[in-house]
Coordinates of C-alpha atoms in Angstrom, one line a residue:
M1 CA 8.9 82.4 80.9
N2 CA 6.2 83.7 78.7
R3 CA 6.3 82.0 75.4
L4 CA 5.8 78.3 74.8
V5 CA 7.3 76.8 71.4
L6 CA 6.2 73.2 70.7
W7 CA 8.0 71.2 67.8
N8 CA 6.6 68.4 65.9
I9 CA 9.5 65.7 65.6
D10 CA 9.1 63.7 62.4
L11 CA 9.7 65.3 59.2
T12 CA 10.1 68.5 61.1
L13 CA 13.2 68.0 63.2
V14 CA 14.2 64.5 62.0
D15 CA 13.6 61.8 59.5
V16 CA 14.0 58.2 61.1
S17 CA 11.2 56.4 59.0
I18 CA 13.6 53.2 58.1
V19 CA 13.9 52.4 61.8
T20 CA 10.6 53.3 62.7
R21 CA 8.8 50.8 60.0
E22 CA 11.1 48.2 61.2
A23 CA 10.1 48.7 64.8
Y24 CA 6.4 48.8 63.7
A25 CA 6.8 45.6 62.0
E26 CA 8.3 43.8 65.0
A27 CA 5.8 45.0 67.3
F28 CA 3.0 43.8 65.1
R29 CA 4.6 40.4 64.9
A30 CA 5.3 40.3 68.9
V31 CA 1.5 41.2 69.6
T32 CA -0.5 39.4 66.8
G33 CA 2.1 36.3 65.8
R34 CA 1.8 37.4 62.4
P35 CA 3.9 39.5 59.7
L36 CA 2.8 42.9 59.0
V37 CA 1.8 43.0 55.5
K38 CA 0.3 46.3 54.9
L39 CA 1.7 49.3 56.2
T40 CA -0.2 52.7 57.1
Q41 CA 1.1 56.5 56.4
P42 CA 1.5 58.4 59.7
N43 CA 0.4 61.8 58.1
G44 CA 0.8 63.6 61.5
R45 CA -1.5 60.9 63.4
P46 CA -0.5 59.7 66.9
D47 CA 0.9 56.3 67.2
S48 CA -2.2 55.2 69.2
E49 CA -4.4 55.9 65.9
I50 CA -1.9 54.4 63.6
V51 CA -1.9 51.1 65.6
F52 CA -5.5 50.7 65.2
E53 CA -5.5 51.3 61.6
M54 CA -2.7 49.1 61.1
L55 CA -4.4 46.3 62.9
A56 CA -7.6 46.7 60.9
I57 CA -6.1 46.8 57.7
N58 CA -4.1 43.6 58.4
G59 CA -7.3 41.9 59.3
I60 CA -6.9 42.0 63.0
V61 CA -10.1 42.7 65.3
A62 CA -8.7 44.9 68.0
S63 CA -9.7 44.5 71.7
D64 CA -8.9 46.6 74.6
E65 CA -5.5 45.1 75.6
H66 CA -4.2 45.5 72.0
L67 CA -3.1 49.3 72.3
P68 CA -1.1 48.9 75.5
R69 CA 0.5 45.6 74.3
F70 CA 1.2 47.1 71.0
L71 CA 2.8 50.3 72.5
D72 CA 4.8 48.7 74.9
A73 CA 6.3 46.3 72.1
L74 CA 6.8 49.3 69.7
A75 CA 9.0 51.0 72.6
A76 CA 10.9 48.0 73.0
A77 CA 11.6 47.3 69.5
F78 CA 12.4 50.9 68.6
G79 CA 14.7 51.0 71.6
A80 CA 16.5 48.2 70.4
R81 CA 17.3 50.1 67.5
R82 CA 18.2 53.3 68.7
R83 CA 21.6 53.3 67.9
R84 CA 21.2 53.1 64.6
L85 CA 18.9 56.3 64.2
A86 CA 22.0 58.8 63.5
K87 CA 23.2 56.5 60.9
E88 CA 20.3 55.4 58.8
G89 CA 18.1 58.6 59.7
R90 CA 18.9 62.2 59.2
M91 CA 18.3 65.4 61.0
M92 CA 16.2 68.1 58.8
A93 CA 18.1 70.8 57.3
G94 CA 18.6 73.5 59.7
A95 CA 16.9 71.8 62.8
R96 CA 19.7 71.9 65.4
D97 CA 20.4 75.8 64.6
A98 CA 16.8 76.6 64.6
L99 CA 16.4 74.9 68.1
K100 CA 19.6 76.7 69.7
A101 CA 18.4 80.1 67.9
V102 CA 14.7 79.8 69.4
A103 CA 16.1 79.0 72.8
R104 CA 18.1 82.1 73.0
L105 CA 14.8 84.0 72.6
D106 CA 13.8 85.8 75.9
G107 CA 11.4 83.9 77.9
V108 CA 11.1 80.6 75.7
V109 CA 10.3 77.3 76.9
Q110 CA 10.5 74.6 74.1
S111 CA 9.1 71.0 74.3
V112 CA 7.5 68.8 71.5
L113 CA 4.0 67.8 70.2
T114 CA 4.2 64.6 68.3
G115 CA 2.4 61.7 67.6
T116 CA 5.3 59.7 68.6
I117 CA 5.2 57.8 72.0
K118 CA 7.2 59.5 74.6
S119 CA 10.2 56.9 74.8
N120 CA 10.7 56.7 71.2
A121 CA 10.6 60.6 70.9
A122 CA 13.4 60.6 73.5
H123 CA 15.5 58.2 71.3
K124 CA 14.8 60.4 68.2
L125 CA 15.8 63.7 69.9
A126 CA 19.0 62.2 71.7
A127 CA 20.3 60.6 68.6
F128 CA 20.8 63.8 66.9
G129 CA 21.8 65.7 70.1
L130 CA 18.3 67.7 70.0
D131 CA 17.2 66.8 73.3
R132 CA 19.4 69.5 75.2
Y133 CA 17.2 72.1 73.6
V134 CA 13.6 71.0 74.8
D135 CA 12.0 69.8 78.0
I136 CA 10.7 66.5 77.2
E137 CA 8.7 66.1 80.5
I138 CA 6.3 69.0 79.6
G139 CA 5.4 67.7 75.8
G140 CA 2.4 65.7 74.4
Y141 CA 3.0 62.3 73.2
G142 CA 1.3 59.5 70.9
E143 CA 0.4 57.1 73.6
E144 CA -2.0 59.8 75.2
V145 CA -5.3 59.2 73.4
Y146 CA -6.3 62.6 72.9
P147 CA -7.0 64.6 69.6
K148 CA -3.9 66.5 68.8
A149 CA -5.6 69.9 69.7
T150 CA -6.3 68.8 73.1
L151 CA -3.0 67.2 73.4
L152 CA -1.5 70.7 72.6
Q153 CA -3.7 72.0 75.5
V154 CA -2.3 69.4 77.7
A155 CA 1.2 70.5 77.0
Q156 CA 0.4 74.1 77.7
G157 CA -0.9 72.8 81.2
R158 CA 2.2 70.9 81.8
A159 CA 4.2 73.7 81.0
G160 CA 2.1 76.3 83.1
R161 CA 2.5 74.1 86.1
R162 CA 6.2 73.9 85.8
H163 CA 6.7 77.5 85.2
G164 CA 4.1 79.1 87.1
T165 CA 2.6 80.8 83.8
V166 CA -0.4 80.7 82.0
F167 CA 0.3 79.3 78.3
D168 CA -2.5 79.8 76.1
G169 CA -3.4 80.9 72.4
R170 CA -1.4 84.2 72.9
N171 CA 1.9 82.9 73.8
T172 CA 2.1 79.4 72.2
V173 CA 3.3 78.3 68.8
L174 CA 3.7 75.0 67.2
I175 CA 6.0 74.4 64.8
G176 CA 5.2 71.4 62.2
D177 CA 5.3 69.9 58.6
S178 CA 1.6 68.7 58.1
A179 CA -1.7 70.1 57.6
R180 CA -3.0 68.1 60.6
D181 CA -0.4 70.1 62.9
V182 CA -2.0 73.3 61.4
Q183 CA -5.6 72.0 62.2
A184 CA -4.6 71.2 65.6
A185 CA -3.0 74.8 66.3
R186 CA -6.1 76.4 64.9
I187 CA -8.6 74.1 67.0
A188 CA -6.4 75.0 70.1
G189 CA -6.2 78.6 69.2
A190 CA -2.3 78.5 69.0
S191 CA -0.2 80.0 66.3
M192 CA 1.3 77.9 63.7
I193 CA 4.6 77.9 61.8
G194 CA 4.3 75.4 58.9
V195 CA 7.4 73.9 57.7
A196 CA 7.2 72.6 54.1
S197 CA 9.9 69.7 54.9
G198 CA 7.3 66.8 55.3
R199 CA 4.4 65.4 53.0
S200 CA 2.3 68.7 53.0
L201 CA 3.0 71.2 50.3
P202 CA 3.4 75.1 51.2
A203 CA 0.1 75.5 49.4
E204 CA -1.8 73.1 51.6
L205 CA -0.2 74.5 54.8
H206 CA -1.3 77.9 54.0
E207 CA -4.8 76.7 53.0
A208 CA -5.0 74.9 56.5
G209 CA -4.5 78.2 58.1
A210 CA -0.5 78.4 59.0
D211 CA 0.3 82.0 60.1
V212 CA 3.7 81.5 58.6
V213 CA 5.1 79.0 56.2
L214 CA 8.8 78.3 55.6
P215 CA 10.5 75.9 53.1
D216 CA 12.6 74.3 56.0
L217 CA 14.3 75.4 59.1
S218 CA 17.5 76.3 57.2
N219 CA 17.0 80.0 58.0
S220 CA 17.2 80.0 61.9
S221 CA 16.7 83.9 61.8
E222 CA 13.4 83.7 60.2
V223 CA 12.3 80.8 62.6
V224 CA 13.3 83.2 65.5
A225 CA 11.4 86.1 63.9
A226 CA 8.4 84.2 63.2
V227 CA 8.2 83.0 66.9
A228 CA 8.9 86.4 68.1
S229 CA 6.3 88.0 66.0
L230 CA 3.5 85.5 66.9
T231 CA 4.2 85.5 70.9
S232 CA 4.7 89.3 71.0
P233 CA 2.2 91.0 73.7
A234 CA 0.9 93.4 71.0
R235 CA -0.1 90.4 68.9
G236 CA -1.6 88.8 71.9
A237 CA -3.7 91.8 72.8
G238 CA -5.0 92.0 69.4
R239 CA -6.1 88.3 69.0
F240 CA -8.4 88.4 71.9
P241 CA -11.0 90.5 73.3
A242 CA -10.0 92.6 76.4
G243 CA -10.1 90.7 79.8
R244 CA -9.6 87.2 78.2

C-alpha cells in the first residue's frame, strides 16, 4: 500500500443536513435543558468546535464537562435517527462510483477525514453503502480536538501503523468540498482535490490552493486520474528535496 486517500464526508460524499440539525437540537436540549434557538454553519469545522460556538451563541457558558456530554448526546440523537438518513438525505453525485474506482487503483488505502464524530460518520457512510470502500478505523474525526491539518497527520500515522508504510505528503490526497479542507491539506503538506459540491465555489477552492478542482464526483475517471497523478513516484520526487 503506497497511496492514502482521505475523503471528507458532508457535502463531498453525502448530504444528511436535515437529520444532523435535528440531532444537534436534541443534544443541545439534553445537555442544557433549553431549546436550541440559534444554529451555526459547519463550514468544514469539526463537531467539537461547532459545539462550543453553538453553546456560546445560545448564551451558555461552556465548562469542561460540556463537550464530552454534548458529543455523547449527539451520538445518541444521531444514532436514533440513522434509519432516516437514506430517506431524508442524499448521496452526492458520483460518490459511490468514485469510491469504487479509486479503490481499484494500485496500492490505495481509503479512509475519511471529517469534522463528524466517528460513530456518526459510520452511520452516514453505512446508510448509503459507502462504508465498504473505506477503513473507518484509520480516519480522523470530529471528537478529536486537533486542528484539521494535525488530524490529517494523525490519520497518516494510523494508516502507516496498520499497513507498515510511511504515508506523508508525497503519497496522501485529501478529497473535500471546502476551503478549510484545502487549507488543512496545504498545512499538512498533502495533495488536495477540491470538489465544488459544497458551499465553496470552484474559484475559492483554487484560491485556497487545491491541486485539482472538480465540479463534483460524477466523472470517476477524472477522480482516479487526479489521485494517480498526485501520488505518482515522479511527482513525489519532485515535491521534496532529495533524502526527505
